[in-house]
PDB file of C-alpha atoms in Angstrom:
ATOM      1  CA  MET A 868      31.701  11.750  87.979  1.00  0.00           C
ATOM      2  CA  PRO A 869      30.799  13.103  91.162  1.00  0.00           C
ATOM      3  CA  PHE A 870      32.318  11.392  94.210  1.00  0.00           C
ATOM      4  CA  LEU A 871      31.757  11.074  98.209  1.00  0.00           C
ATOM      5  CA  GLN A 872      34.293  12.932  99.716  1.00  0.00           C
ATOM      6  CA  ILE A 873      35.190  11.636 103.491  1.00  0.00           C
ATOM      7  CA  HIS A 874      37.896  13.847 105.992  1.00  0.00           C
ATOM      8  CA  LEU A 875      39.564  12.411 108.732  1.00  0.00           C
ATOM      9  CA  THR A 876      41.999  13.915 111.521  1.00  0.00           C
ATOM     10  CA  LEU A 877      44.134  10.844 112.554  1.00  0.00           C
ATOM     11  CA  GLY A 878      45.711  12.131 115.521  1.00  0.00           C
ATOM     12  CA  ASP A 879      48.046   9.343 117.077  1.00  0.00           C
ATOM     13  CA  LEU A 880      46.676   6.947 114.470  1.00  0.00           C
ATOM     14  CA  ASP A 881      49.417   5.381 112.178  1.00  0.00           C
ATOM     15  CA  PRO A 882      49.018   6.989 108.710  1.00  0.00           C
ATOM     16  CA  ASP A 883      49.763   3.957 106.747  1.00  0.00           C
ATOM     17  CA  ARG A 884      46.798   1.484 108.511  1.00  0.00           C
ATOM     18  CA  ALA A 885      44.350   4.811 108.172  1.00  0.00           C
ATOM     19  CA  GLU A 886      45.053   4.907 104.295  1.00  0.00           C
ATOM     20  CA  GLN A 887      44.605   1.048 104.001  1.00  0.00           C
ATOM     21  CA  ALA A 888      41.168   0.647 106.013  1.00  0.00           C
ATOM     22  CA  CYS A 889      40.145   3.359 103.474  1.00  0.00           C
ATOM     23  CA  VAL A 890      41.431   1.449 100.352  1.00  0.00           C
ATOM     24  CA  ALA A 891      39.828  -2.014 101.624  1.00  0.00           C
ATOM     25  CA  ALA A 892      36.475   0.098 102.432  1.00  0.00           C
ATOM     26  CA  GLY A 893      36.427   1.306  98.662  1.00  0.00           C
ATOM     27  CA  ALA A 894      38.526   4.369  98.261  1.00  0.00           C
ATOM     28  CA  VAL A 895      39.384   5.268  95.166  1.00  0.00           C
ATOM     29  CA  ALA A 896      41.949   7.929  95.729  1.00  0.00           C
ATOM     30  CA  VAL A 897      43.577   9.016  99.514  1.00  0.00           C
ATOM     31  CA  THR A 898      45.421  11.658 100.303  1.00  0.00           C
ATOM     32  CA  LEU A 899      47.549  12.368 103.434  1.00  0.00           C
ATOM     33  CA  SER A 900      47.963  16.164 104.204  1.00  0.00           C
ATOM     34  CA  ASP A 901      49.477  18.484 106.780  1.00  0.00           C
ATOM     35  CA  ALA A 902      46.772  19.025 109.470  1.00  0.00           C
ATOM     36  CA  GLY A 903      48.616  22.059 111.160  1.00  0.00           C
ATOM     37  CA  ASP A 904      51.489  24.372 109.361  1.00  0.00           C
ATOM     38  CA  SER A 905      53.984  22.288 109.623  1.00  0.00           C
ATOM     39  CA  PRO A 906      56.485  23.531 106.114  1.00  0.00           C
ATOM     40  CA  ILE A 907      57.411  19.919 105.075  1.00  0.00           C
ATOM     41  CA  LEU A 908      58.011  19.318 101.438  1.00  0.00           C
ATOM     42  CA  GLU A 909      56.821  16.776  99.420  1.00  0.00           C
ATOM     43  CA  PRO A 910      58.303  13.098 100.741  1.00  0.00           C
ATOM     44  CA  ALA A 911      59.851  10.800  97.950  1.00  0.00           C
ATOM     45  CA  PRO A 912      57.293   9.205  96.024  1.00  0.00           C
ATOM     46  CA  GLY A 913      56.106   6.077  98.036  1.00  0.00           C
ATOM     47  CA  ALA A 914      57.115   7.426 101.376  1.00  0.00           C
ATOM     48  CA  THR A 915      54.532   8.070 104.367  1.00  0.00           C
ATOM     49  CA  PRO A 916      54.623  11.876 105.249  1.00  0.00           C
ATOM     50  CA  LEU A 917      55.278  12.548 109.153  1.00  0.00           C
ATOM     51  CA  TRP A 918      53.670  15.822 109.888  1.00  0.00           C
ATOM     52  CA  PRO A 919      52.727  16.133 113.862  1.00  0.00           C
ATOM     53  CA  SER A 920      49.205  16.348 112.522  1.00  0.00           C
ATOM     54  CA  VAL A 921      48.220  14.313 110.109  1.00  0.00           C
ATOM     55  CA  ALA A 922      44.697  14.813 107.701  1.00  0.00           C
ATOM     56  CA  LEU A 923      43.348  12.217 105.354  1.00  0.00           C
ATOM     57  CA  SER A 924      41.144  12.627 102.969  1.00  0.00           C
ATOM     58  CA  ALA A 925      39.563  10.022 100.957  1.00  0.00           C
ATOM     59  CA  LEU A 926      37.146   9.614  97.493  1.00  0.00           C
ATOM     60  CA  TYR A 927      34.349   7.324  97.067  1.00  0.00           C
ATOM     61  CA  ASP A 928      31.810   6.218  94.605  1.00  0.00           C
ATOM     62  CA  VAL A 929      29.108   8.793  95.180  1.00  0.00           C
ATOM     63  CA  ARG A 930      26.702   6.231  96.195  1.00  0.00           C
ATOM     64  CA  THR A 931      28.374   5.068  98.837  1.00  0.00           C
ATOM     65  CA  ASP A 932      27.064   5.797 102.028  1.00  0.00           C
ATOM     66  CA  PRO A 933      28.370   8.126 104.584  1.00  0.00           C
ATOM     67  CA  GLN A 934      26.882   6.691 107.772  1.00  0.00           C
ATOM     68  CA  ALA A 935      27.939   3.005 106.818  1.00  0.00           C
ATOM     69  CA  LEU A 936      31.200   3.837 105.958  1.00  0.00           C
ATOM     70  CA  ALA A 937      32.110   6.093 108.975  1.00  0.00           C
ATOM     71  CA  ALA A 938      30.839   3.293 111.147  1.00  0.00           C
ATOM     72  CA  THR A 939      33.330   0.446 108.592  1.00  0.00           C
ATOM     73  CA  LEU A 940      36.060   2.577 109.396  1.00  0.00           C
ATOM     74  CA  ARG A 941      35.687   3.169 113.245  1.00  0.00           C
ATOM     75  CA  ALA A 942      35.158  -0.476 113.608  1.00  0.00           C
ATOM     76  CA  GLU A 943      38.367  -1.282 111.596  1.00  0.00           C
ATOM     77  CA  LEU A 944      40.453   1.548 113.099  1.00  0.00           C
ATOM     78  CA  GLU A 945      39.235   0.639 116.492  1.00  0.00           C
ATOM     79  CA  ARG A 946      38.663   3.894 117.367  1.00  0.00           C
ATOM     80  CA  PRO A 947      34.624   4.423 118.061  1.00  0.00           C
ATOM     81  CA  SER A 948      34.727   8.216 118.686  1.00  0.00           C
ATOM     82  CA  LEU A 949      36.750   8.893 115.499  1.00  0.00           C
ATOM     83  CA  THR A 950      35.324  12.016 113.889  1.00  0.00           C
ATOM     84  CA  VAL A 951      34.515  11.392 110.240  1.00  0.00           C
ATOM     85  CA  SER A 952      32.798  14.498 107.635  1.00  0.00           C
ATOM     86  CA  SER A 953      31.866  13.872 104.571  1.00  0.00           C
ATOM     87  CA  GLU A 954      30.753  15.704 101.599  1.00  0.00           C
ATOM     88  CA  VAL A 955      29.765  15.369  97.492  1.00  0.00           C
ATOM     89  CA  LEU A 956      32.008  17.127  95.521  1.00  0.00           C
ATOM     90  CA  ASP A 957      30.625  17.720  92.103  1.00  0.00           C
ATOM     91  CA  ASP A 958      32.053  16.109  88.364  1.00  0.00           C
ATOM     92  CA  ARG A 959      35.420  18.101  87.530  1.00  0.00           C
ATOM     93  CA  PRO A 960      38.326  17.459  85.759  1.00  0.00           C
ATOM     94  CA  TRP A 961      40.191  16.413  88.741  1.00  0.00           C
ATOM     95  CA  GLU A 962      43.933  16.571  87.860  1.00  0.00           C
ATOM     96  CA  ARG A 963      43.759  19.716  86.732  1.00  0.00           C
ATOM     97  CA  GLU A 964      41.461  21.377  89.262  1.00  0.00           C
ATOM     98  CA  TRP A 965      44.269  23.160  91.266  1.00  0.00           C
ATOM     99  CA  LEU A 966      45.561  24.949  88.112  1.00  0.00           C
ATOM    100  CA  LYS A 967      42.798  27.450  88.169  1.00  0.00           C
ATOM    101  CA  ASP A 968      45.017  29.492  91.037  1.00  0.00           C
ATOM    102  CA  PHE A 969      48.542  29.391  88.480  1.00  0.00           C
ATOM    103  CA  ARG A 970      48.852  32.502  87.143  1.00  0.00           C
ATOM    104  CA  PRO A 971      51.770  33.964  85.124  1.00  0.00           C
ATOM    105  CA  MET A 972      54.736  35.104  87.953  1.00  0.00           C
ATOM    106  CA  CYS A 973      57.631  36.862  87.500  1.00  0.00           C
ATOM    107  CA  PHE A 974      60.903  35.508  89.143  1.00  0.00           C
ATOM    108  CA  GLY A 975      63.602  38.584  89.241  1.00  0.00           C
ATOM    109  CA  ARG A 976      63.860  40.922  86.563  1.00  0.00           C
ATOM    110  CA  ARG A 977      62.968  39.222  83.429  1.00  0.00           C
ATOM    111  CA  LEU A 978      61.670  35.722  83.830  1.00  0.00           C
ATOM    112  CA  TRP A 979      58.548  34.655  83.489  1.00  0.00           C
ATOM    113  CA  ILE A 980      56.785  31.224  84.441  1.00  0.00           C
ATOM    114  CA  CYS A 981      53.394  31.163  82.452  1.00  0.00           C
ATOM    115  CA  PRO A 982      50.550  28.306  82.003  1.00  0.00           C
ATOM    116  CA  GLY A 983      49.794  27.283  78.596  1.00  0.00           C
ATOM    117  CA  GLY A 984      47.590  30.121  77.010  1.00  0.00           C
ATOM    118  CA  GLN A 985      48.174  32.690  79.756  1.00  0.00           C
ATOM    119  CA  PRO A 986      50.787  35.294  78.917  1.00  0.00           C
ATOM    120  CA  PRO A 987      52.310  37.681  81.192  1.00  0.00           C
ATOM    121  CA  PRO A 988      50.096  40.814  81.813  1.00  0.00           C
ATOM    122  CA  ALA A 989      50.729  43.155  79.232  1.00  0.00           C
ATOM    123  CA  ASP A 990      51.457  46.185  81.548  1.00  0.00           C
ATOM    124  CA  ARG A 991      54.303  44.078  83.626  1.00  0.00           C
ATOM    125  CA  ALA A 992      56.375  42.556  80.787  1.00  0.00           C
ATOM    126  CA  ALA A 993      56.939  45.827  78.995  1.00  0.00           C
ATOM    127  CA  GLY A 994      60.816  45.315  79.509  1.00  0.00           C
ATOM    128  CA  PRO A 995      63.467  45.054  76.822  1.00  0.00           C
ATOM    129  CA  ASP A 996      63.957  41.453  77.070  1.00  0.00           C
ATOM    130  CA  PRO A 997      61.298  39.265  79.001  1.00  0.00           C
ATOM    131  CA  VAL A 998      62.095  35.485  78.818  1.00  0.00           C
ATOM    132  CA  ILE A 999      58.734  33.091  79.155  1.00  0.00           C
ATOM    133  CA  ILE A1000      58.970  29.799  80.312  1.00  0.00           C
ATOM    134  CA  TRP A1001      55.588  28.136  79.279  1.00  0.00           C
ATOM    135  CA  LEU A1002      54.568  25.429  82.085  1.00  0.00           C
ATOM    136  CA  ASP A1003      52.595  22.606  82.626  1.00  0.00           C
ATOM    137  CA  PRO A1004      53.540  20.865  85.791  1.00  0.00           C
ATOM    138  CA  GLY A1005      51.618  17.531  84.824  1.00  0.00           C
ATOM    139  CA  LEU A1006      51.509  15.739  87.953  1.00  0.00           C
ATOM    140  CA  ALA A1007      54.806  16.856  89.332  1.00  0.00           C
ATOM    141  CA  PHE A1008      56.229  19.161  91.654  1.00  0.00           C
ATOM    142  CA  GLY A1009      57.602  22.700  90.247  1.00  0.00           C
ATOM    143  CA  THR A1010      55.672  25.694  89.047  1.00  0.00           C
ATOM    144  CA  GLY A1011      57.389  28.877  90.998  1.00  0.00           C
ATOM    145  CA  THR A1012      54.837  29.076  93.444  1.00  0.00           C
ATOM    146  CA  HIS A1013      56.987  27.272  96.425  1.00  0.00           C
ATOM    147  CA  PRO A1014      59.351  29.397  97.970  1.00  0.00           C
ATOM    148  CA  THR A1015      62.428  26.870  97.448  1.00  0.00           C
ATOM    149  CA  THR A1016      61.457  26.812  93.651  1.00  0.00           C
ATOM    150  CA  ALA A1017      61.071  30.944  93.658  1.00  0.00           C
ATOM    151  CA  LEU A1018      64.666  31.285  95.250  1.00  0.00           C
ATOM    152  CA  CYS A1019      66.164  28.999  92.477  1.00  0.00           C
ATOM    153  CA  LEU A1020      64.331  30.738  89.486  1.00  0.00           C
ATOM    154  CA  GLU A1021      65.956  34.399  90.985  1.00  0.00           C
ATOM    155  CA  TRP A1022      69.005  33.202  91.132  1.00  0.00           C
ATOM    156  CA  LEU A1023      68.963  31.716  87.631  1.00  0.00           C
ATOM    157  CA  ASP A1024      67.622  35.449  86.005  1.00  0.00           C
ATOM    158  CA  ALA A1025      70.428  37.154  87.809  1.00  0.00           C
ATOM    159  CA  ALA A1026      73.353  34.570  86.884  1.00  0.00           C
ATOM    160  CA  ASP A1027      75.112  34.858  83.745  1.00  0.00           C
ATOM    161  CA  LEU A1028      74.386  31.669  82.225  1.00  0.00           C
ATOM    162  CA  THR A1029      75.884  31.788  78.686  1.00  0.00           C
ATOM    163  CA  GLY A1030      77.167  28.667  77.237  1.00  0.00           C
ATOM    164  CA  ASN A1031      76.903  26.667  80.366  1.00  0.00           C
ATOM    165  CA  ARG A1032      76.187  22.905  80.957  1.00  0.00           C
ATOM    166  CA  VAL A1033      73.525  22.815  83.789  1.00  0.00           C
ATOM    167  CA  LEU A1034      72.769  19.843  85.733  1.00  0.00           C
ATOM    168  CA  ASP A1035      69.063  19.981  87.416  1.00  0.00           C
ATOM    169  CA  VAL A1036      68.931  17.171  90.179  1.00  0.00           C
ATOM    170  CA  GLY A1037      65.288  16.414  91.529  1.00  0.00           C
ATOM    171  CA  CYS A1038      63.910  18.500  88.640  1.00  0.00           C
ATOM    172  CA  GLY A1039      59.999  18.013  88.975  1.00  0.00           C
ATOM    173  CA  SER A1040      58.104  19.950  86.376  1.00  0.00           C
ATOM    174  CA  GLY A1041      61.823  20.545  84.964  1.00  0.00           C
ATOM    175  CA  VAL A1042      60.901  24.261  85.466  1.00  0.00           C
ATOM    176  CA  LEU A1043      64.633  25.245  86.758  1.00  0.00           C
ATOM    177  CA  ALA A1044      66.636  23.302  83.661  1.00  0.00           C
ATOM    178  CA  ILE A1045      64.054  25.154  81.356  1.00  0.00           C
ATOM    179  CA  ALA A1046      64.798  28.458  82.816  1.00  0.00           C
ATOM    180  CA  ALA A1047      68.518  27.961  83.054  1.00  0.00           C
ATOM    181  CA  LEU A1048      68.349  27.127  78.982  1.00  0.00           C
ATOM    182  CA  ARG A1049      65.951  29.907  77.982  1.00  0.00           C
ATOM    183  CA  LEU A1050      68.527  32.117  80.136  1.00  0.00           C
ATOM    184  CA  GLY A1051      71.321  30.984  77.895  1.00  0.00           C
ATOM    185  CA  ALA A1052      72.809  27.843  79.077  1.00  0.00           C
ATOM    186  CA  SER A1053      73.804  25.500  76.400  1.00  0.00           C
ATOM    187  CA  SER A1054      72.313  21.880  77.611  1.00  0.00           C
ATOM    188  CA  ALA A1055      70.986  20.522  80.675  1.00  0.00           C
ATOM    189  CA  VAL A1056      70.483  17.199  82.156  1.00  0.00           C
ATOM    190  CA  ALA A1057      67.186  17.038  84.603  1.00  0.00           C
ATOM    191  CA  LEU A1058      67.102  14.095  87.164  1.00  0.00           C
ATOM    192  CA  ASP A1059      64.457  12.631  89.331  1.00  0.00           C
ATOM    193  CA  ILE A1060      63.408   9.558  91.205  1.00  0.00           C
ATOM    194  CA  ASP A1061      60.074  10.200  90.118  1.00  0.00           C
ATOM    195  CA  PRO A1062      58.585   9.289  86.375  1.00  0.00           C
ATOM    196  CA  GLN A1063      56.096  11.588  86.453  1.00  0.00           C
ATOM    197  CA  ALA A1064      58.424  14.423  86.941  1.00  0.00           C
ATOM    198  CA  LEU A1065      60.532  12.839  83.946  1.00  0.00           C
ATOM    199  CA  ILE A1066      57.596  12.782  81.722  1.00  0.00           C
ATOM    200  CA  ALA A1067      56.616  16.380  82.746  1.00  0.00           C
ATOM    201  CA  THR A1068      60.134  17.579  82.272  1.00  0.00           C
ATOM    202  CA  ARG A1069      60.260  16.228  78.366  1.00  0.00           C
ATOM    203  CA  GLU A1070      57.050  17.401  77.725  1.00  0.00           C
ATOM    204  CA  ASN A1071      57.785  21.144  79.194  1.00  0.00           C
ATOM    205  CA  ALA A1072      60.898  20.814  77.434  1.00  0.00           C
ATOM    206  CA  ALA A1073      59.213  20.326  74.023  1.00  0.00           C
ATOM    207  CA  ARG A1074      56.315  22.758  74.934  1.00  0.00           C
ATOM    208  CA  ASN A1075      59.384  25.288  75.248  1.00  0.00           C
ATOM    209  CA  GLY A1076      61.186  24.102  71.759  1.00  0.00           C
ATOM    210  CA  LEU A1077      63.900  22.667  73.849  1.00  0.00           C
ATOM    211  CA  SER A1078      63.728  19.124  73.429  1.00  0.00           C
ATOM    212  CA  GLY A1079      66.938  18.772  71.654  1.00  0.00           C
ATOM    213  CA  ARG A1080      69.001  20.410  74.539  1.00  0.00           C
ATOM    214  CA  LEU A1081      67.570  19.248  77.393  1.00  0.00           C
ATOM    215  CA  GLU A1082      67.928  15.363  78.544  1.00  0.00           C
ATOM    216  CA  ALA A1083      65.559  13.803  81.011  1.00  0.00           C
ATOM    217  CA  ARG A1084      67.149  10.763  83.302  1.00  0.00           C
ATOM    218  CA  PRO A1085      66.208   8.885  86.050  1.00  0.00           C
ATOM    219  CA  ALA A1086      68.487   9.988  89.287  1.00  0.00           C
ATOM    220  CA  ALA A1087      69.895   6.206  88.865  1.00  0.00           C
ATOM    221  CA  ALA A1088      71.064   6.567  85.678  1.00  0.00           C
ATOM    222  CA  ALA A1089      74.779   8.407  84.616  1.00  0.00           C
ATOM    223  CA  TRP A1090      74.922  11.979  85.831  1.00  0.00           C
ATOM    224  CA  GLY A1091      77.783  13.319  83.356  1.00  0.00           C
ATOM    225  CA  ASP A1092      80.246  15.537  84.734  1.00  0.00           C
ATOM    226  CA  ALA A1093      81.923  18.676  84.299  1.00  0.00           C
ATOM    227  CA  TYR A1094      78.938  20.856  84.727  1.00  0.00           C
ATOM    228  CA  GLU A1095      79.297  24.617  85.231  1.00  0.00           C
ATOM    229  CA  VAL A1096      76.134  25.008  87.113  1.00  0.00           C
ATOM    230  CA  VAL A1097      74.165  22.716  89.218  1.00  0.00           C
ATOM    231  CA  VAL A1098      70.804  23.003  90.857  1.00  0.00           C
ATOM    232  CA  ALA A1099      69.374  20.914  93.420  1.00  0.00           C
ATOM    233  CA  ASN A1100      66.077  21.888  95.026  1.00  0.00           C
ATOM    234  CA  ILE A1101      65.389  18.586  96.812  1.00  0.00           C
ATOM    235  CA  LEU A1102      65.491  18.255 100.859  1.00  0.00           C
ATOM    236  CA  ALA A1103      68.143  19.088 103.695  1.00  0.00           C
ATOM    237  CA  GLU A1104      69.053  15.616 104.509  1.00  0.00           C
ATOM    238  CA  PRO A1105      69.431  14.011 100.522  1.00  0.00           C
ATOM    239  CA  LEU A1106      71.366  17.319 100.301  1.00  0.00           C
ATOM    240  CA  VAL A1107      74.004  16.576 102.697  1.00  0.00           C
ATOM    241  CA  GLU A1108      74.116  12.984 101.669  1.00  0.00           C
ATOM    242  CA  LEU A1109      74.794  13.996  98.095  1.00  0.00           C
ATOM    243  CA  ALA A1110      77.732  16.845  98.962  1.00  0.00           C
ATOM    244  CA  PRO A1111      80.580  14.333  97.638  1.00  0.00           C
ATOM    245  CA  ARG A1112      78.827  13.472  94.635  1.00  0.00           C
ATOM    246  CA  LEU A1113      77.625  17.075  93.788  1.00  0.00           C
ATOM    247  CA  ALA A1114      81.120  18.422  94.115  1.00  0.00           C
ATOM    248  CA  ALA A1115      82.091  15.685  91.772  1.00  0.00           C
ATOM    249  CA  VAL A1116      80.339  16.406  89.005  1.00  0.00           C
ATOM    250  CA  ILE A1117      80.830  20.144  88.776  1.00  0.00           C
ATOM    251  CA  ARG A1118      84.023  21.912  87.309  1.00  0.00           C
ATOM    252  CA  PRO A1119      86.109  23.810  89.384  1.00  0.00           C
ATOM    253  CA  GLY A1120      84.905  27.554  89.575  1.00  0.00           C
ATOM    254  CA  GLY A1121      81.371  26.148  88.959  1.00  0.00           C
ATOM    255  CA  ARG A1122      78.682  27.275  90.923  1.00  0.00           C
ATOM    256  CA  ILE A1123      75.819  25.394  92.503  1.00  0.00           C
ATOM    257  CA  MET A1124      72.159  26.375  94.194  1.00  0.00           C
ATOM    258  CA  LEU A1125      71.080  24.011  97.064  1.00  0.00           C
ATOM    259  CA  SER A1126      67.504  24.745  97.631  1.00  0.00           C
ATOM    260  CA  GLY A1127      64.591  22.772 100.011  1.00  0.00           C
ATOM    261  CA  LEU A1128      65.861  23.266 103.592  1.00  0.00           C
ATOM    262  CA  LEU A1129      64.637  25.229 106.559  1.00  0.00           C
ATOM    263  CA  SER A1130      66.228  27.851 107.946  1.00  0.00           C
ATOM    264  CA  ALA A1131      67.294  25.676 111.034  1.00  0.00           C
ATOM    265  CA  GLN A1132      68.710  23.094 108.530  1.00  0.00           C
ATOM    266  CA  GLU A1133      71.093  25.437 106.821  1.00  0.00           C
ATOM    267  CA  PRO A1134      73.914  25.350 109.096  1.00  0.00           C
ATOM    268  CA  ALA A1135      73.952  21.540 108.661  1.00  0.00           C
ATOM    269  CA  VAL A1136      73.797  21.863 104.796  1.00  0.00           C
ATOM    270  CA  ALA A1137      76.448  24.267 104.300  1.00  0.00           C
ATOM    271  CA  GLY A1138      78.746  23.106 106.422  1.00  0.00           C
ATOM    272  CA  ALA A1139      78.651  19.466 104.114  1.00  0.00           C
ATOM    273  CA  TYR A1140      79.465  21.933 101.182  1.00  0.00           C
ATOM    274  CA  MET A1141      82.375  23.644 102.833  1.00  0.00           C
ATOM    275  CA  PRO A1142      85.356  20.835 102.277  1.00  0.00           C
ATOM    276  CA  TRP A1143      84.457  22.064  98.277  1.00  0.00           C
ATOM    277  CA  PHE A1144      82.680  25.049  97.801  1.00  0.00           C
ATOM    278  CA  ASP A1145      83.047  28.466  98.899  1.00  0.00           C
ATOM    279  CA  VAL A1146      79.615  29.106 100.183  1.00  0.00           C
ATOM    280  CA  GLU A1147      77.664  32.515 100.228  1.00  0.00           C
ATOM    281  CA  PRO A1148      75.488  33.387 103.120  1.00  0.00           C
ATOM    282  CA  PRO A1149      71.932  31.685 102.768  1.00  0.00           C
ATOM    283  CA  ARG A1150      69.063  33.846 100.871  1.00  0.00           C
ATOM    284  CA  GLU A1151      65.781  33.540 102.802  1.00  0.00           C
ATOM    285  CA  ARG A1152      62.296  33.715 101.680  1.00  0.00           C
ATOM    286  CA  GLU A1153      59.214  32.778 104.310  1.00  0.00           C
ATOM    287  CA  GLY A1154      61.565  30.381 106.283  1.00  0.00           C
ATOM    288  CA  TRP A1155      62.811  28.737 103.378  1.00  0.00           C
ATOM    289  CA  VAL A1156      66.703  28.753 102.553  1.00  0.00           C
ATOM    290  CA  GLY A1157      68.847  28.741  99.157  1.00  0.00           C
ATOM    291  CA  LEU A1158      72.743  28.478  99.346  1.00  0.00           C
ATOM    292  CA  ILE A1159      74.847  29.510  96.731  1.00  0.00           C
ATOM    293  CA  GLY A1160      78.652  27.845  96.401  1.00  0.00           C
ATOM    294  CA  ARG A1161      81.478  28.155  94.125  1.00  0.00           C
ATOM    295  CA  ARG A1162      83.580  25.037  93.402  1.00  0.00           C
ATOM    296  CA  ARG A1163      87.592  25.417  94.680  1.00  0.00           C
TER     297      ARG A1163
END
């Protein structure tokens, strides 16, 4: 069915209050996003994103009167001059809409991430040993399009993973754990705090014939230990907090790949791991950084 979509730029308005006002006025969905260009990864599920300038979009029944709705929101938020724009969105499969821009992508020498039904271009997949991962992220984060995921995939492509046990912390769609398995790892455990990520990871493991070698667990469950490789594509603050725990689950000589941090956050994250790891110089892509370390 079609929807009426409204747009608000919140300025100094509290995002939670604005979201609640939209829901009270009948919104069936509310999205908060960055109104400027502040590169911050997705917050944890249930957390309010805190960009310098927040934009709000909300969907309503198409029969909603946009002028009456705007008046209701201005009154509820006590902002008579609040700008409220609106448009009618034609019906489409909304949960799949963004996938129209998801195309096969190559990382490193041979690793391909492909949406279902779209093989690599024939003129680019002619190498001797292409490794193809069929991926549908569902409602989870992680396709390879974000620089942090790309840094991890390129590192995995170049690493010797033969026979390794892998831990993927913050697995999202499961793309990193699945890539490691397809590149030679023997088994993988994938952790996430988001139930949608665990669903997507299990489905993608099955899509690639890897269900028997990949176990998706809630992050609150047991992590296991004695891993040869750990990948953690999350955020700088949890990376710092998790340093002792990640050091405890990896074997001496094991390798770790940390991503999800901005260039300015690299010294603090690297410093948190130096008591246990020999940390290499950072790898950077579009202002994001990946750190690689080896357990002493």
